[in-house]
Amino acid sequence: MRWTERIDLYRDMLSGALESYLSIQSNRLNEIVKVLTIASIILMANALIAGIDGMNFRYMPELEWP
């Protein structure tokens, strides 16, 4: 009976350790995704501006600016 209780105790301890490890990994992944999202927003805005200005319009208001 003691051995069964010890095995259950160790199993619970290992389950808790695994859950905390997975929680830490999830938090790290969330931080990385936040950084990548910010970088992609900045690069997307630059690509949008470059794409619009790079088009061959016949009459662009910017072409007549001094």
C-alpha atoms as a printed R data frame, in Angstrom:
   type eleno elety resid chain resno      x      y       z
1  ATOM     1    CA   MET     A     1  0.000  0.000   0.000
2  ATOM     2    CA   ARG     A     2  2.869  2.391   0.798
3  ATOM     3    CA   TRP     A     3  4.514  1.766  -2.541
4  ATOM     4    CA   THR     A     4  1.295  2.517  -4.362
5  ATOM     5    CA   GLU     A     5  0.943  5.809  -2.485
6  ATOM     6    CA   ARG     A     6  4.553  6.739  -3.237
7  ATOM     7    CA   ILE     A     7  4.100  5.970  -6.913
8  ATOM     8    CA   ASP     A     8  0.955  8.117  -6.995
9  ATOM     9    CA   LEU     A     9  2.798 10.921  -5.187
10 ATOM    10    CA   TYR     A    10  5.705 10.828  -7.660
11 ATOM    11    CA   ARG     A    11  3.284 10.697 -10.585
12 ATOM    12    CA   ASP     A    12  1.507 13.801  -9.278
13 ATOM    13    CA   MET     A    13  4.827 15.586  -8.748
14 ATOM    14    CA   LEU     A    14  5.947 14.774 -12.280
15 ATOM    15    CA   SER     A    15  2.606 15.911 -13.692
16 ATOM    16    CA   GLY     A    16  2.931 19.230 -11.853
17 ATOM    17    CA   ALA     A    17  6.492 19.707 -13.092
18 ATOM    18    CA   LEU     A    18  5.432 18.962 -16.674
19 ATOM    19    CA   GLU     A    19  2.503 21.385 -16.468
20 ATOM    20    CA   SER     A    20  4.711 24.195 -15.138
21 ATOM    21    CA   TYR     A    21  7.318 23.521 -17.865
22 ATOM    22    CA   LEU     A    22  4.640 23.679 -20.561
23 ATOM    23    CA   SER     A    23  3.262 26.876 -19.047
24 ATOM    24    CA   ILE     A    24  6.695 28.518 -19.154
25 ATOM    25    CA   GLN     A    25  7.170 27.439 -22.773
26 ATOM    26    CA   SER     A    26  3.752 28.819 -23.674
27 ATOM    27    CA   ASN     A    27  4.618 32.184 -22.118
28 ATOM    28    CA   ARG     A    28  7.883 32.325 -24.058
29 ATOM    29    CA   LEU     A    29  6.069 31.516 -27.275
30 ATOM    30    CA   ASN     A    30  3.567 34.299 -26.601
31 ATOM    31    CA   GLU     A    31  6.388 36.832 -26.158
32 ATOM    32    CA   ILE     A    32  8.040 35.736 -29.412
33 ATOM    33    CA   VAL     A    33  4.741 35.980 -31.300
34 ATOM    34    CA   LYS     A    34  4.205 39.503 -29.948
35 ATOM    35    CA   VAL     A    35  7.606 40.624 -31.241
36 ATOM    36    CA   LEU     A    36  7.056 39.017 -34.639
37 ATOM    37    CA   THR     A    37  3.614 40.592 -34.925
38 ATOM    38    CA   ILE     A    38  4.997 44.066 -34.251
39 ATOM    39    CA   ALA     A    39  7.792 43.545 -36.780
40 ATOM    40    CA   SER     A    40  5.369 42.321 -39.436
41 ATOM    41    CA   ILE     A    41  3.058 45.310 -38.906
42 ATOM    42    CA   ILE     A    42  5.964 47.728 -39.391
43 ATOM    43    CA   LEU     A    43  7.201 45.918 -42.504
44 ATOM    44    CA   MET     A    44  3.677 45.622 -43.920
45 ATOM    45    CA   ALA     A    45  3.132 49.360 -43.630
46 ATOM    46    CA   ASN     A    46  6.404 50.054 -45.441
47 ATOM    47    CA   ALA     A    47  5.522 47.568 -48.175
48 ATOM    48    CA   LEU     A    48  2.104 49.181 -48.630
49 ATOM    49    CA   ILE     A    49  3.601 52.652 -49.044
50 ATOM    50    CA   ALA     A    50  6.272 51.384 -51.437
51 ATOM    51    CA   GLY     A    51  3.677 49.445 -53.427
52 ATOM    52    CA   ILE     A    52  1.373 52.405 -53.869
53 ATOM    53    CA   ASP     A    53  4.148 54.857 -54.747
54 ATOM    54    CA   GLY     A    54  5.794 52.364 -57.086
55 ATOM    55    CA   MET     A    55  2.761 52.016 -59.347
56 ATOM    56    CA   ASN     A    56  2.826 53.647 -62.765
57 ATOM    57    CA   PHE     A    57  0.001 56.153 -62.602
58 ATOM    58    CA   ARG     A    58 -0.385 58.608 -65.422
59 ATOM    59    CA   TYR     A    59 -1.466 61.450 -63.153
60 ATOM    60    CA   MET     A    60 -0.016 61.266 -59.663
61 ATOM    61    CA   PRO     A    61 -0.369 64.325 -57.443
62 ATOM    62    CA   GLU     A    62  3.099 63.726 -56.037
63 ATOM    63    CA   LEU     A    63  4.762 64.115 -59.417
64 ATOM    64    CA   GLU     A    64  3.899 67.809 -59.607
65 ATOM    65    CA   TRP     A    65  5.111 68.707 -56.140
66 ATOM    66    CA   PRO     A    66  8.123 71.029 -56.074
